[in-house]
Short mmCIF file of C-alpha atoms in Angstrom, two decimals:
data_model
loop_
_atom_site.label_atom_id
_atom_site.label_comp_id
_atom_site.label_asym_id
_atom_site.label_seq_id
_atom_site.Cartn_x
_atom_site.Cartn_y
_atom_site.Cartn_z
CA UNK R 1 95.83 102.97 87.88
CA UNK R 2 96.39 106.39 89.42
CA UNK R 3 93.38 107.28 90.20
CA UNK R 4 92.85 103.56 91.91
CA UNK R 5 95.70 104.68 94.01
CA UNK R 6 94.67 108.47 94.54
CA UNK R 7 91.44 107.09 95.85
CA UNK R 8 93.34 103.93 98.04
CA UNK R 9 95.60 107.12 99.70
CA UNK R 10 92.24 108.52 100.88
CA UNK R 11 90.16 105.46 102.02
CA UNK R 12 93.90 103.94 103.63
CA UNK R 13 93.61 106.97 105.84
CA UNK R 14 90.85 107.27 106.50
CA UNK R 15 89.52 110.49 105.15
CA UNK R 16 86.22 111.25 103.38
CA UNK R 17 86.24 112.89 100.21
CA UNK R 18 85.29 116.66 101.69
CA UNK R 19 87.61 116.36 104.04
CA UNK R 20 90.83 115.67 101.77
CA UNK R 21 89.73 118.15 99.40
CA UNK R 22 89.74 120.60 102.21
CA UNK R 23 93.13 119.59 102.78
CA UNK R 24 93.93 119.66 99.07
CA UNK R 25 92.04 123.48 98.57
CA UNK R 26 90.58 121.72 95.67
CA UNK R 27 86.67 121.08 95.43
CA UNK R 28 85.17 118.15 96.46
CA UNK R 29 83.71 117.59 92.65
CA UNK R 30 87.43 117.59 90.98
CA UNK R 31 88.58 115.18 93.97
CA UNK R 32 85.41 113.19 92.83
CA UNK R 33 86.47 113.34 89.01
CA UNK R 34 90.09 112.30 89.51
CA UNK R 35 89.34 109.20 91.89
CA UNK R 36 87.20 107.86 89.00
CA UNK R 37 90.12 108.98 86.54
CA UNK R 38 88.02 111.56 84.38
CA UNK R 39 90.57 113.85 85.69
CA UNK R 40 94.34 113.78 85.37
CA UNK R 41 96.19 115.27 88.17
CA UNK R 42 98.53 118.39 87.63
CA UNK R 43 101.98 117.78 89.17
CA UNK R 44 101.06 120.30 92.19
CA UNK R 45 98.08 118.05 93.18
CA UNK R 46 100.95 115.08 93.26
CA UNK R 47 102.59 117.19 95.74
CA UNK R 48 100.07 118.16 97.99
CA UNK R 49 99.06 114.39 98.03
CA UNK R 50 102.59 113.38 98.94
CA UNK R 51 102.87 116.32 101.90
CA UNK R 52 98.92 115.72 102.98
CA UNK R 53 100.04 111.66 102.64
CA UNK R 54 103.81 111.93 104.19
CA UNK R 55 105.20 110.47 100.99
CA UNK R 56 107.45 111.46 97.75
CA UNK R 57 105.92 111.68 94.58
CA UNK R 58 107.60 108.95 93.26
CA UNK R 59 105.65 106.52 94.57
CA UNK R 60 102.73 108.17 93.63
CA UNK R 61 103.73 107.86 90.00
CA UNK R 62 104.44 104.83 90.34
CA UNK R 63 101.43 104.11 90.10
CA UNK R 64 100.62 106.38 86.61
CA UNK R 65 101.76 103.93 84.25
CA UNK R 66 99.15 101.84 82.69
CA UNK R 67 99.22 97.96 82.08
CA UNK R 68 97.66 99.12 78.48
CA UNK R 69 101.00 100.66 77.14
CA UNK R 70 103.22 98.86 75.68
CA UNK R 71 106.47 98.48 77.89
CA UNK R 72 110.19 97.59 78.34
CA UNK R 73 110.48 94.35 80.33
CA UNK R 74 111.59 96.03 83.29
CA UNK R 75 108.46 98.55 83.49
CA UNK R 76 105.95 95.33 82.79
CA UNK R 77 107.12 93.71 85.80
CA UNK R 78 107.02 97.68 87.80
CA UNK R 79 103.43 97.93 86.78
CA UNK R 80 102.56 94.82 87.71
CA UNK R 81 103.65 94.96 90.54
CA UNK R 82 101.96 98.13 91.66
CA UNK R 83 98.73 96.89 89.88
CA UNK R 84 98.93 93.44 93.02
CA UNK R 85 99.64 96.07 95.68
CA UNK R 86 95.98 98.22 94.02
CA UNK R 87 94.23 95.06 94.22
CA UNK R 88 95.49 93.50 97.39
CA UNK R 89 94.38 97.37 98.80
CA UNK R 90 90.88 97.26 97.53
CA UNK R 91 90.71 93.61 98.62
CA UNK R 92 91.74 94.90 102.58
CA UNK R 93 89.34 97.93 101.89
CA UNK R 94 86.20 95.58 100.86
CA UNK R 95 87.17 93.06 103.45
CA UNK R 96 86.98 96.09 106.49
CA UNK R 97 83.71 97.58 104.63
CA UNK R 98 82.07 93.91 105.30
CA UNK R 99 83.31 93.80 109.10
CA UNK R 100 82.35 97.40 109.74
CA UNK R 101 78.99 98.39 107.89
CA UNK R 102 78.16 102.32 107.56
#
């Protein structure tokens, strides 16, 4: 799910990929890899994500955890959660992609 997210944080703002990576000093080809989750993020990519994005790293994470694993009750109902807020994202992205064609 984090790379759903890491890819959301981009398109949310508004930022094409060469632009972020820029931002990021990371190549445009590794952004590439870890918005389509071939890539893992290092902790110090987190943080430049949550000082490019304004946001702690926490929330990032929360994001990491995978529907997959098995979990505590708690943490099923936390990943859940964040995997509605993904979806009702890409739904608003797809939905502005229709009204505004490229």
């Amino acid at each position: 799910m984090l790379h759903r997210a890491l890819r959301l944080l981009r398109t949310y703002h508004q930022l094409k990929q060469i632009d972020l990576a820029k931002q990021l000093e990371i190549s445009n080809s590794y952004l590439s890899e870890l918005e389509k989750g071939e890539k893992t993020p290092s902790f110090d990519i987190l943080e430049k994500y949550a000082k490019t994005f304004k946001m702690p790293v926490s929330s990032i994470l929360l994001f990491s955890e995978s529907i997959d694993t098995p979990l505590k009750r708690g943490a099923k109902l936390r990943v859940a959660a964040a995997d509605k807020i993904l979806r009702l994202l890409e739904f608003l992205e797809e939905r502005d992609a229709i009204k505004t064609p490229s």
